[in-house]
GROMACS .gro file of C-alpha atoms in nm:
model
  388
    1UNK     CA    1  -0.622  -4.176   2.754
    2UNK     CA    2  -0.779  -4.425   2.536
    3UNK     CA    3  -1.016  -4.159   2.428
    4UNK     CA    4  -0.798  -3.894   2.356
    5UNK     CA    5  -0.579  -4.160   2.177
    6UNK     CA    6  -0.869  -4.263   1.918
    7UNK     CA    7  -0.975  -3.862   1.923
    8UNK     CA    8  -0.645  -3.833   1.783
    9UNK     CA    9  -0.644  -4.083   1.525
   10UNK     CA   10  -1.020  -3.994   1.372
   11UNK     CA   11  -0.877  -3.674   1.300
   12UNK     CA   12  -0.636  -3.774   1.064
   13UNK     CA   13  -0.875  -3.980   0.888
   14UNK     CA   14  -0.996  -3.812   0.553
   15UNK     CA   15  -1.378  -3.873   0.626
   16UNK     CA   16  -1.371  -3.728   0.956
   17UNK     CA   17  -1.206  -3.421   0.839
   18UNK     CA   18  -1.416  -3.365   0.519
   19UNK     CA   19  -1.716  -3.394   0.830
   20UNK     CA   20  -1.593  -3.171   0.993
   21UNK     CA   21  -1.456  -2.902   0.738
   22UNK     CA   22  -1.858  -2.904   0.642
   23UNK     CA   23  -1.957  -2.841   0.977
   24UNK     CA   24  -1.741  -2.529   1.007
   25UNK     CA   25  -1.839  -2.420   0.674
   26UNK     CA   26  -2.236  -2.470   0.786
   27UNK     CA   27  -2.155  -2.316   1.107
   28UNK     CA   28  -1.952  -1.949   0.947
   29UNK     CA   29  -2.195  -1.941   0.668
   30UNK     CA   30  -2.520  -1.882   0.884
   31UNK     CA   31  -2.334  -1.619   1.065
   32UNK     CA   32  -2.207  -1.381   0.747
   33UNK     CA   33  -2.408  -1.229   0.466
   34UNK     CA   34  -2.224  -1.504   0.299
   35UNK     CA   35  -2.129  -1.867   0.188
   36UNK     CA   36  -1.782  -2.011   0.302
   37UNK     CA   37  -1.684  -2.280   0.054
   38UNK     CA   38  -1.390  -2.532   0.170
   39UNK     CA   39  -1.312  -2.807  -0.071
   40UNK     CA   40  -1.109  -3.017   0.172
   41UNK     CA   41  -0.898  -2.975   0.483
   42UNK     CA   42  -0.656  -3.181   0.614
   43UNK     CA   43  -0.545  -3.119   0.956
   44UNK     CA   44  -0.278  -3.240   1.228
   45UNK     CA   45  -0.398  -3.200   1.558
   46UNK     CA   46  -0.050  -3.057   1.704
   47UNK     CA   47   0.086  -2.930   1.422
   48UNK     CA   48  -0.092  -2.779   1.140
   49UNK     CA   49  -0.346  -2.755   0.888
   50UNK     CA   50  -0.365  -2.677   0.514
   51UNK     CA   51  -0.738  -2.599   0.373
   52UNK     CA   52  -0.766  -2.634  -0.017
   53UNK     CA   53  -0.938  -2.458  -0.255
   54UNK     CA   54  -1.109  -2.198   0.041
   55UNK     CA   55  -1.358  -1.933  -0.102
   56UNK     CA   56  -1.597  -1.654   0.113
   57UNK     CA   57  -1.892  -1.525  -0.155
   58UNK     CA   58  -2.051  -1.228  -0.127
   59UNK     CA   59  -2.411  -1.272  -0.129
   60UNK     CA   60  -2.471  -0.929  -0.209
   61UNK     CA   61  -2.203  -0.729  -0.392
   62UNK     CA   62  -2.180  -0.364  -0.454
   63UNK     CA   63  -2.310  -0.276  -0.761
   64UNK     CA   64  -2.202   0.049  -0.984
   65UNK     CA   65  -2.232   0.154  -1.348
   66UNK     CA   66  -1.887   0.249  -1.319
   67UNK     CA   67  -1.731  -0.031  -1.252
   68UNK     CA   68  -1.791  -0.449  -1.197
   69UNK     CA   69  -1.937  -0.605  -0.923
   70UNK     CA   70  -1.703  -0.864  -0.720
   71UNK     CA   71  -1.860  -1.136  -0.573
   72UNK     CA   72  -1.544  -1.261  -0.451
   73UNK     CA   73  -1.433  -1.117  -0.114
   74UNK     CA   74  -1.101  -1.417  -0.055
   75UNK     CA   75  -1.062  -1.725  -0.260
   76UNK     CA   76  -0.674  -1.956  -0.255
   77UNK     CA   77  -0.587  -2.290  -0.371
   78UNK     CA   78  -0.424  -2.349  -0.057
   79UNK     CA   79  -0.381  -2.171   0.301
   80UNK     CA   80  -0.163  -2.363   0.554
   81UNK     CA   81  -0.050  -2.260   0.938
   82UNK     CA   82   0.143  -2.433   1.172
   83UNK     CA   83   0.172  -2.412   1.506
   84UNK     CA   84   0.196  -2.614   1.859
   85UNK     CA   85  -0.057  -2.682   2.140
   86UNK     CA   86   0.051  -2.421   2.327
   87UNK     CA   87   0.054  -2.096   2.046
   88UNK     CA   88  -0.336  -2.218   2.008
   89UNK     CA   89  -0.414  -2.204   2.379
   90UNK     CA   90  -0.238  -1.907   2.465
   91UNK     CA   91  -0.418  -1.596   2.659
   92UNK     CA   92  -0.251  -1.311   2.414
   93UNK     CA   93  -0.435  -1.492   2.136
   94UNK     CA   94  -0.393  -1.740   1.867
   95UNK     CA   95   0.011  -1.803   1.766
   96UNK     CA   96   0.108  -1.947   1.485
   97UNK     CA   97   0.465  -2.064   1.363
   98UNK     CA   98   0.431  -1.991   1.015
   99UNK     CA   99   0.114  -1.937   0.759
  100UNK     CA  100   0.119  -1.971   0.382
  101UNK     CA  101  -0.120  -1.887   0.085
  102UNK     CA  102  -0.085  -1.983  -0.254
  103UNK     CA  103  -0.283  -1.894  -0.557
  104UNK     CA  104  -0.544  -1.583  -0.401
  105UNK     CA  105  -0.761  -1.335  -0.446
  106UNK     CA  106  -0.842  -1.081  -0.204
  107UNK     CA  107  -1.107  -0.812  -0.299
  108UNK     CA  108  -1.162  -0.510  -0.063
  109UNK     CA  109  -1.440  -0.277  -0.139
  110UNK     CA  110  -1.542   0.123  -0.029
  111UNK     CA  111  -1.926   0.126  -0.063
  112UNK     CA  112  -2.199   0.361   0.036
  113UNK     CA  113  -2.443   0.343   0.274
  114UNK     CA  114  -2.798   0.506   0.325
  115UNK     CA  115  -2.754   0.623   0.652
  116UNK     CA  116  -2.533   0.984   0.630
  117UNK     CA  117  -2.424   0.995   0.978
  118UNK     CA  118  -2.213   0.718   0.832
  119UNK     CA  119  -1.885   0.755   0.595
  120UNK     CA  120  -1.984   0.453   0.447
  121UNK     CA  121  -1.900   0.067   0.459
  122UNK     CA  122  -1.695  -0.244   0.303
  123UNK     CA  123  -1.735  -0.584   0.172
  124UNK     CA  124  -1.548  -0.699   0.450
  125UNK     CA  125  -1.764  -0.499   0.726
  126UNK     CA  126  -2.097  -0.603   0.545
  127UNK     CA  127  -2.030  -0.988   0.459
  128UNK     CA  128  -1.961  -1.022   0.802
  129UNK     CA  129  -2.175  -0.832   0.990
  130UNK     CA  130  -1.919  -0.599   1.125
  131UNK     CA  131  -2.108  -0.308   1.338
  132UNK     CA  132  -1.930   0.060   1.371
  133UNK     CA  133  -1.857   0.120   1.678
  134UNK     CA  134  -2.000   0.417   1.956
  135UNK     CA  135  -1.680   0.440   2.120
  136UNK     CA  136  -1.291   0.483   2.086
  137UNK     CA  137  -1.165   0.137   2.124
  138UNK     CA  138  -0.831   0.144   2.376
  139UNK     CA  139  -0.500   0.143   2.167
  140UNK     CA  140  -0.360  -0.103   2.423
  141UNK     CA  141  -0.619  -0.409   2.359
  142UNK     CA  142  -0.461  -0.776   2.311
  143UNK     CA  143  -0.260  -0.953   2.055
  144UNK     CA  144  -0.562  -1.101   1.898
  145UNK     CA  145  -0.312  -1.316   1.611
  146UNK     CA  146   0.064  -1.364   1.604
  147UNK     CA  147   0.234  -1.519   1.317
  148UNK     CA  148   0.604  -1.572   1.304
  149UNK     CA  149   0.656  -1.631   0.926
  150UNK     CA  150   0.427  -1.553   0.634
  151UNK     CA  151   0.487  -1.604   0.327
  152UNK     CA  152   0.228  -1.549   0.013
  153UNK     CA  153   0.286  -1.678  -0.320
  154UNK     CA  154   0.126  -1.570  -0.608
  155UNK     CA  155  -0.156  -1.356  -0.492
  156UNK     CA  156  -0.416  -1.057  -0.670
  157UNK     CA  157  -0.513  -0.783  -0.477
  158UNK     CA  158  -0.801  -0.552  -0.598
  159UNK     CA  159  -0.969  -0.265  -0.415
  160UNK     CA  160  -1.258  -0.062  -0.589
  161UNK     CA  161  -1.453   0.214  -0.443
  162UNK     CA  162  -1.821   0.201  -0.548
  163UNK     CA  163  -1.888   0.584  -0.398
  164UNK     CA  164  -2.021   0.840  -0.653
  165UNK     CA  165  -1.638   1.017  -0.710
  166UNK     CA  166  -1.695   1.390  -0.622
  167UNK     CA  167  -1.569   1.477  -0.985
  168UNK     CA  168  -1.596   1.171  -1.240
  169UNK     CA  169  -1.263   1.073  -1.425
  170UNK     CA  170  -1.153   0.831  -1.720
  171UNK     CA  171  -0.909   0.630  -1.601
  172UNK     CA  172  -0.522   0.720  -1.673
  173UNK     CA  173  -0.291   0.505  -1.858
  174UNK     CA  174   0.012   0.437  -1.681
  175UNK     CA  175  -0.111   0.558  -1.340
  176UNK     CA  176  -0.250   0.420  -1.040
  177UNK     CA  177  -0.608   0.422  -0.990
  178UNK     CA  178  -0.727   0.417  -0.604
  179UNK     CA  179  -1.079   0.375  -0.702
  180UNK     CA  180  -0.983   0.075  -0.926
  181UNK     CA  181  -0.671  -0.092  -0.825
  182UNK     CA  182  -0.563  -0.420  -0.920
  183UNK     CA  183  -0.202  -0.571  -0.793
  184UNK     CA  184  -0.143  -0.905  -0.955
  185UNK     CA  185   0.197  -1.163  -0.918
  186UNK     CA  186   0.204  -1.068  -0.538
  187UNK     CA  187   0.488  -1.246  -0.348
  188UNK     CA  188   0.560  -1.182  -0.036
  189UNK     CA  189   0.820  -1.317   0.283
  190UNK     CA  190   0.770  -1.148   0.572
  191UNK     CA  191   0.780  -1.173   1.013
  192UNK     CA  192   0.578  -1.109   1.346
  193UNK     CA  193   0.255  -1.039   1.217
  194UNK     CA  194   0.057  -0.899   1.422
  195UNK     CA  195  -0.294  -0.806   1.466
  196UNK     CA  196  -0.361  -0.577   1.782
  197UNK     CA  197  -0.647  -0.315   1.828
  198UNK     CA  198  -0.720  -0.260   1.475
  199UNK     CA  199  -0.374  -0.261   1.348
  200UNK     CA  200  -0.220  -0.469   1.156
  201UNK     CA  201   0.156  -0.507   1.184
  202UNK     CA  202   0.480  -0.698   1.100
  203UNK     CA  203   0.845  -0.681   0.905
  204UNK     CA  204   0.831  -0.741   0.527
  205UNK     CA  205   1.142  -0.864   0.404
  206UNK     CA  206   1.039  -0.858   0.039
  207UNK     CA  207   0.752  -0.777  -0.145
  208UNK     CA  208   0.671  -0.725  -0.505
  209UNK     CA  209   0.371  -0.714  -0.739
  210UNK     CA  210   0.265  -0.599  -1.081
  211UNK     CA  211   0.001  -0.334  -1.069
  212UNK     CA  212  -0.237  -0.271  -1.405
  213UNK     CA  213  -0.098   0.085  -1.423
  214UNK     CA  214   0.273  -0.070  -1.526
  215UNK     CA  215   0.423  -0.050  -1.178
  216UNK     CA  216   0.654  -0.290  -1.103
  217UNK     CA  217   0.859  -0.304  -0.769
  218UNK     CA  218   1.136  -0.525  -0.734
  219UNK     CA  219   1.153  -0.461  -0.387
  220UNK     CA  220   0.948  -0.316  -0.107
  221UNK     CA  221   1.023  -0.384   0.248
  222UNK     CA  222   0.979  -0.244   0.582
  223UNK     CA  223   0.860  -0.263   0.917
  224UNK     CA  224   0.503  -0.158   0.834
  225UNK     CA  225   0.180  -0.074   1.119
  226UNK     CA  226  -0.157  -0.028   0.916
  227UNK     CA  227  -0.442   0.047   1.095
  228UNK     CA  228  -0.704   0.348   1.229
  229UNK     CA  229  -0.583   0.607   1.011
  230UNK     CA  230  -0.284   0.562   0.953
  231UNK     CA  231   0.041   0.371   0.780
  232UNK     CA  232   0.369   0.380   0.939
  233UNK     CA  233   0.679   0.221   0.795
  234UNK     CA  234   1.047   0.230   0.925
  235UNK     CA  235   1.326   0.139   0.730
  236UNK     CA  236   1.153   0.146   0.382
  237UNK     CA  237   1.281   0.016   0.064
  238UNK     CA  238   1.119   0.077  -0.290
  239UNK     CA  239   1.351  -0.018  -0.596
  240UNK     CA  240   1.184  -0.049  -0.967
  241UNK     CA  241   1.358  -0.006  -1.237
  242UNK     CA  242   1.410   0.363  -1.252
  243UNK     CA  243   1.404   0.436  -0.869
  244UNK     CA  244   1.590   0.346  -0.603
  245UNK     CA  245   1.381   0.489  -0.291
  246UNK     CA  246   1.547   0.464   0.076
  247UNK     CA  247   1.308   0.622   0.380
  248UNK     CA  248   1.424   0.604   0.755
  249UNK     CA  249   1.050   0.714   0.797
  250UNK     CA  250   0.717   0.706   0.634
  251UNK     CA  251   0.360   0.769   0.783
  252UNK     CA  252   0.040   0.804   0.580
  253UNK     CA  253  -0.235   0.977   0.758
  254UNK     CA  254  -0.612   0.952   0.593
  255UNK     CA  255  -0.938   0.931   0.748
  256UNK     CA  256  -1.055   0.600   0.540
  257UNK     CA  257  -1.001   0.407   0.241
  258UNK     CA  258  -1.214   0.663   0.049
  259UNK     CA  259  -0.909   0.924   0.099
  260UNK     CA  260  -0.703   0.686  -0.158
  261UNK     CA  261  -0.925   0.786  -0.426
  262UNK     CA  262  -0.856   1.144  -0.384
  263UNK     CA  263  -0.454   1.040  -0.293
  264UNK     CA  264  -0.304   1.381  -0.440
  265UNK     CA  265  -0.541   1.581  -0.168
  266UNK     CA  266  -0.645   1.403   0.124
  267UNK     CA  267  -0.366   1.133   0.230
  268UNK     CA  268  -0.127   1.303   0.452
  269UNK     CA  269   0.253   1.203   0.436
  270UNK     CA  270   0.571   1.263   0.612
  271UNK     CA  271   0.892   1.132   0.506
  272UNK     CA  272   1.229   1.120   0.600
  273UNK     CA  273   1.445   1.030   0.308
  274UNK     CA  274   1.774   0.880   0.327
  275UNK     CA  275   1.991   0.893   0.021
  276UNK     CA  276   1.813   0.753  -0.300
  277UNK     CA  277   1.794   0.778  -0.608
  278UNK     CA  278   1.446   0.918  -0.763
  279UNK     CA  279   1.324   0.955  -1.113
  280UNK     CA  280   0.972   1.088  -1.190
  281UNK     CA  281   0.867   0.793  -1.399
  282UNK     CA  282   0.844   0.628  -1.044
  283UNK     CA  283   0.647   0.885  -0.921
  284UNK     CA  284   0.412   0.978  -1.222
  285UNK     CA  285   0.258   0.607  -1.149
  286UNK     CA  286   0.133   0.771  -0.846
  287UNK     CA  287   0.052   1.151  -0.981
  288UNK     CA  288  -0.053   1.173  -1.317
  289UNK     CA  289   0.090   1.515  -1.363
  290UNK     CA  290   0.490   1.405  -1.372
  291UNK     CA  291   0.441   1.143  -1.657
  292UNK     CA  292   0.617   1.363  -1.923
  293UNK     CA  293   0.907   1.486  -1.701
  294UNK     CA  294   1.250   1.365  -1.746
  295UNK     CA  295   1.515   1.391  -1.486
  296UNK     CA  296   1.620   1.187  -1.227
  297UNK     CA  297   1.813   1.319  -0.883
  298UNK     CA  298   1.994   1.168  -0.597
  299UNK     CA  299   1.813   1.354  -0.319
  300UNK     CA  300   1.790   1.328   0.076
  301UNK     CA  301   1.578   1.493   0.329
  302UNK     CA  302   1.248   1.548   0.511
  303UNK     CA  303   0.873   1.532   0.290
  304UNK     CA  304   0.610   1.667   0.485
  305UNK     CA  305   0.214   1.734   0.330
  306UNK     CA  306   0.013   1.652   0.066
  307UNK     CA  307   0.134   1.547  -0.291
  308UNK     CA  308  -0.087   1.842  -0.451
  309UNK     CA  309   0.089   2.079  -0.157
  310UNK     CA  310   0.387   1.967   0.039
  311UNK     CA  311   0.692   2.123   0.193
  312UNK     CA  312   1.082   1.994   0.199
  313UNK     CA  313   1.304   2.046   0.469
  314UNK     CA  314   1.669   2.073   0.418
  315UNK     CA  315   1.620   1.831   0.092
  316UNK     CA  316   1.945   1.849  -0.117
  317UNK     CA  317   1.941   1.713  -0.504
  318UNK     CA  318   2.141   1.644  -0.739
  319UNK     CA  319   2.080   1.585  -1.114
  320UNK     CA  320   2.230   1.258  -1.216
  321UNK     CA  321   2.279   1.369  -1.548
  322UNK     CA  322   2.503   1.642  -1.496
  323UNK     CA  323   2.629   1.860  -1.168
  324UNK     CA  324   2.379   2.046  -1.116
  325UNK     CA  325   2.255   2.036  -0.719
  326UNK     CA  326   2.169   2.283  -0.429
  327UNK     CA  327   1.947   2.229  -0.100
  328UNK     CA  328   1.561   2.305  -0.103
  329UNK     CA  329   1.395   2.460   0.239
  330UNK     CA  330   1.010   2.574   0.119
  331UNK     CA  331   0.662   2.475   0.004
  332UNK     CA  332   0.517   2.357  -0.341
  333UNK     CA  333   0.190   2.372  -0.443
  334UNK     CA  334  -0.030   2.302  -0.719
  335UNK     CA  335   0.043   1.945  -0.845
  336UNK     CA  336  -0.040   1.788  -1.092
  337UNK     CA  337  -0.124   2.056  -1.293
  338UNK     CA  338   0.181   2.245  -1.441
  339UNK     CA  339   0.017   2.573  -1.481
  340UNK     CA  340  -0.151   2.549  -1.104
  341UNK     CA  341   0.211   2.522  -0.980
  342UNK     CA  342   0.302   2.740  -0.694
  343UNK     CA  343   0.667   2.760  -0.505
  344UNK     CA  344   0.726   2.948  -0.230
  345UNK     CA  345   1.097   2.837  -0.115
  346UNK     CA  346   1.442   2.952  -0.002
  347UNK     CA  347   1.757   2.757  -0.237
  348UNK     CA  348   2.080   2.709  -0.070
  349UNK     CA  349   2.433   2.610  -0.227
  350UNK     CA  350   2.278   2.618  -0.576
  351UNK     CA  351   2.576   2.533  -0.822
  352UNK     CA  352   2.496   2.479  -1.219
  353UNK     CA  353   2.638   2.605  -1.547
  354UNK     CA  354   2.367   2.721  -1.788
  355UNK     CA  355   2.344   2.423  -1.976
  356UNK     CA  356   2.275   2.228  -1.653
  357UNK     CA  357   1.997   2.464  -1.564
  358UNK     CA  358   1.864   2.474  -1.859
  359UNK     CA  359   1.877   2.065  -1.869
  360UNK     CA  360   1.642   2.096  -1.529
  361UNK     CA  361   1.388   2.325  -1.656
  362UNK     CA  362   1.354   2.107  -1.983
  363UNK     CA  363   1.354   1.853  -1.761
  364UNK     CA  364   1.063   1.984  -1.547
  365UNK     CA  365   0.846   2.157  -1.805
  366UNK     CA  366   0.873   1.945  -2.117
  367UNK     CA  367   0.842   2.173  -2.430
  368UNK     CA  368   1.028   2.488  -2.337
  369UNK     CA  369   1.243   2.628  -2.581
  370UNK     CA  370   1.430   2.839  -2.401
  371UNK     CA  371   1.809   2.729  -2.405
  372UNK     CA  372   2.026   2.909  -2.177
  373UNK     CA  373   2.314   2.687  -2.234
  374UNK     CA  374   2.462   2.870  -2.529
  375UNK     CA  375   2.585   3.142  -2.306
  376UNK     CA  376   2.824   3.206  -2.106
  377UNK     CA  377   2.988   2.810  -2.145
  378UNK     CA  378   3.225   2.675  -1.866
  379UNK     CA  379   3.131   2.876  -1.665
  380UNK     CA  380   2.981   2.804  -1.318
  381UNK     CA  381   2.727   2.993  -1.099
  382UNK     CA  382   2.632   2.923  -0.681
  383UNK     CA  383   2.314   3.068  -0.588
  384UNK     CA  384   2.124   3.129  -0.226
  385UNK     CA  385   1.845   3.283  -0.247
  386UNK     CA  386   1.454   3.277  -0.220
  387UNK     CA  387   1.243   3.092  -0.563
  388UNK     CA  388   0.861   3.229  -0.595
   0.00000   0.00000   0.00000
């Protein structure tokens, strides 16, 4: 008892922590293609610990004449967890009450690899040594990490793609690049993360950022699963300051983090969209072919495909400008490019005036002359019908 007592007390003491904080970092280093830097830890046997100033260096970083090489995989000014005796012990893996990180970096990376039977690699498989695997892991392994409260305050986020791009692009003012993004001012609250057979999952109660492109949630929340292909997120909540964005159900399907770089064509996404408000200057930071339109719509219903090719099921609109609304069954093609633009689509309880209509097209395909709205004033059309 004595033992444990005294075990107890050297722990608090600053020298035997700064010990052992080298030990660990000693210890993690030789096993990454790395260096783990700690500048000091302070820990409390049964209830927490906060590490400051924690940095993991990548020894070798992807290089690319296209864009900088990050030698930074995680760096924060502080990191701190609680939790009890028992959380730490537990068979379902480590539980912690709460965890915290202030002041960060994180930096993920897409690189190549010489070996083609392989899609490729990351920073965070390479620095530590992470091996693909020969076999389809069970869905149903262990809770490997359980955290009851997270919260992150002030935090940058980066993730750059160092694969030769099938067609090279300059990057787009004002829109997001996946082969280059950059999220900066992250805060974040959220509850039950999890980490479970690749996926990563938990509530978040609020969550916004400033991305280099100019988009700036004031909200995002959600119950949110990320992991093995896919993103699934119930009950979420976008708001900026054009859009108000409400989904009962989102899922992102993709076959890596590559597929982000070609986001218009290869992530997959179905939606199911409860009444919200949506204007394209929200969505042109995510397809660079809507960043000249101007109108925004209440609308509600089901999103199903591709952003370059999707269809809509039973999605009703309505301008917010003016009257103008209807219900959308059918399949749109093309995007971004106006002139690629293919619709193949049955409208249903279509009611406008001429001037309303003629608001939408302007609306949709910036430029047009064309003003219907000198004839045939006050009055009011309904249309059903089929739009190729």
């Amino acid at each position: 008892m004595l033992l444990l007592f005294g075990a107890v007390l050297a722990a608090h003491l600053p020298a035997v922590q700064t010990l052992l904080a080298k030990k660990v970092m000693k210890s993690i280093s030789g096993k990454i293609d790395g260096e783990l830097i700690v500048g000091s830890i302070h820990a409390s046997p049964f209830d927490g610990v906060v590490i400051k100033d924690i940095a993991i260096i990548d020894d070798n970083p992807a290089v690319s004449p296209l864009l900088e090489s990050e030698d930074t995989l995680f760096r924060a000014k502080y990191v701190t967890a609680t939790f009890s005796p028992k959380g730490l012990l537990s068979k379902n893996g480590v539980r912690l009450k709460s965890a915290r990180i202030t002041d960060a970096l994180l930096v993920i990376t897409s690189e190549p690899v010489d070996d083609p039977a392989l899609r490729g690699t990351s920073n965070i498989k390479r620095v530590f040594r992470l091996k693909p695997s020969d076999r389809v892991k069970e869905k149903k392994e262990k809770e490997v990490l359980h955290v009851d409260h997270v919260e992150v305050n002030g935090m940058e986020y980066r993730m750059k793609n160092y694969k030769t791009p099938r067609k090279p692009r300059p990057e787009i003012p004002d829109v997001i690049n996946w082969r280059n993004l950059d999220a900066k001012d992250i805060q974040a609250k959220g509850r039950n993360l999890s980490v479970r057979g690749g996926v990563v999952s938990g509530t978040v109660d609020r969550l916004t950022l400033n991305e280099k492109s100019g988009f700036s949630p004031s909200l995002i929340s959600g119950d949110a699963a990320v992991g093995n292909g896919h993103t699934e997120i119930k009950d979420l909540r976008i708001i900026d300051m054009d859009s108000d964005i409400h989904m009962s159900e989102f899922h992102m399907s993709y076959a890596n983090t590559k597929s982000f770089s070609h986001f218009l064509q290869d992530v997959m996404i179905d939606a199911e969209v409860l009444p919200s408000k949506v204007s394209p200057k929200t969505v042109s930071y995510f397809s660079r072919g809507m960043k000249k339109m101007d109108f925004d719509v209440d609308v509600e219903g089901g999103y199903h495909g591709f952003v370059s090719d999707f269809r809509l099921d039973d999605m009703s609109f309505r301008n917010r400008n003016d009257d103008l609304h209807g219900v959308v069954n059918g399949r749109l093609s093309g995007l971004p490019n106006m002139q690629d633009i293919r619709v193949d689509a049955d409208i249903t309880d279509l009611n406008f005036n001429l001037e309303e209509l003629t608001g939408l097209i302007k609306g949709i395909v910036p430029g047009l002359g064309a003003d219907l709205g000198r004839f045939a004033k006050g009055q009011r059309f309904d249309f059903d019908g089929k739009v190729k």
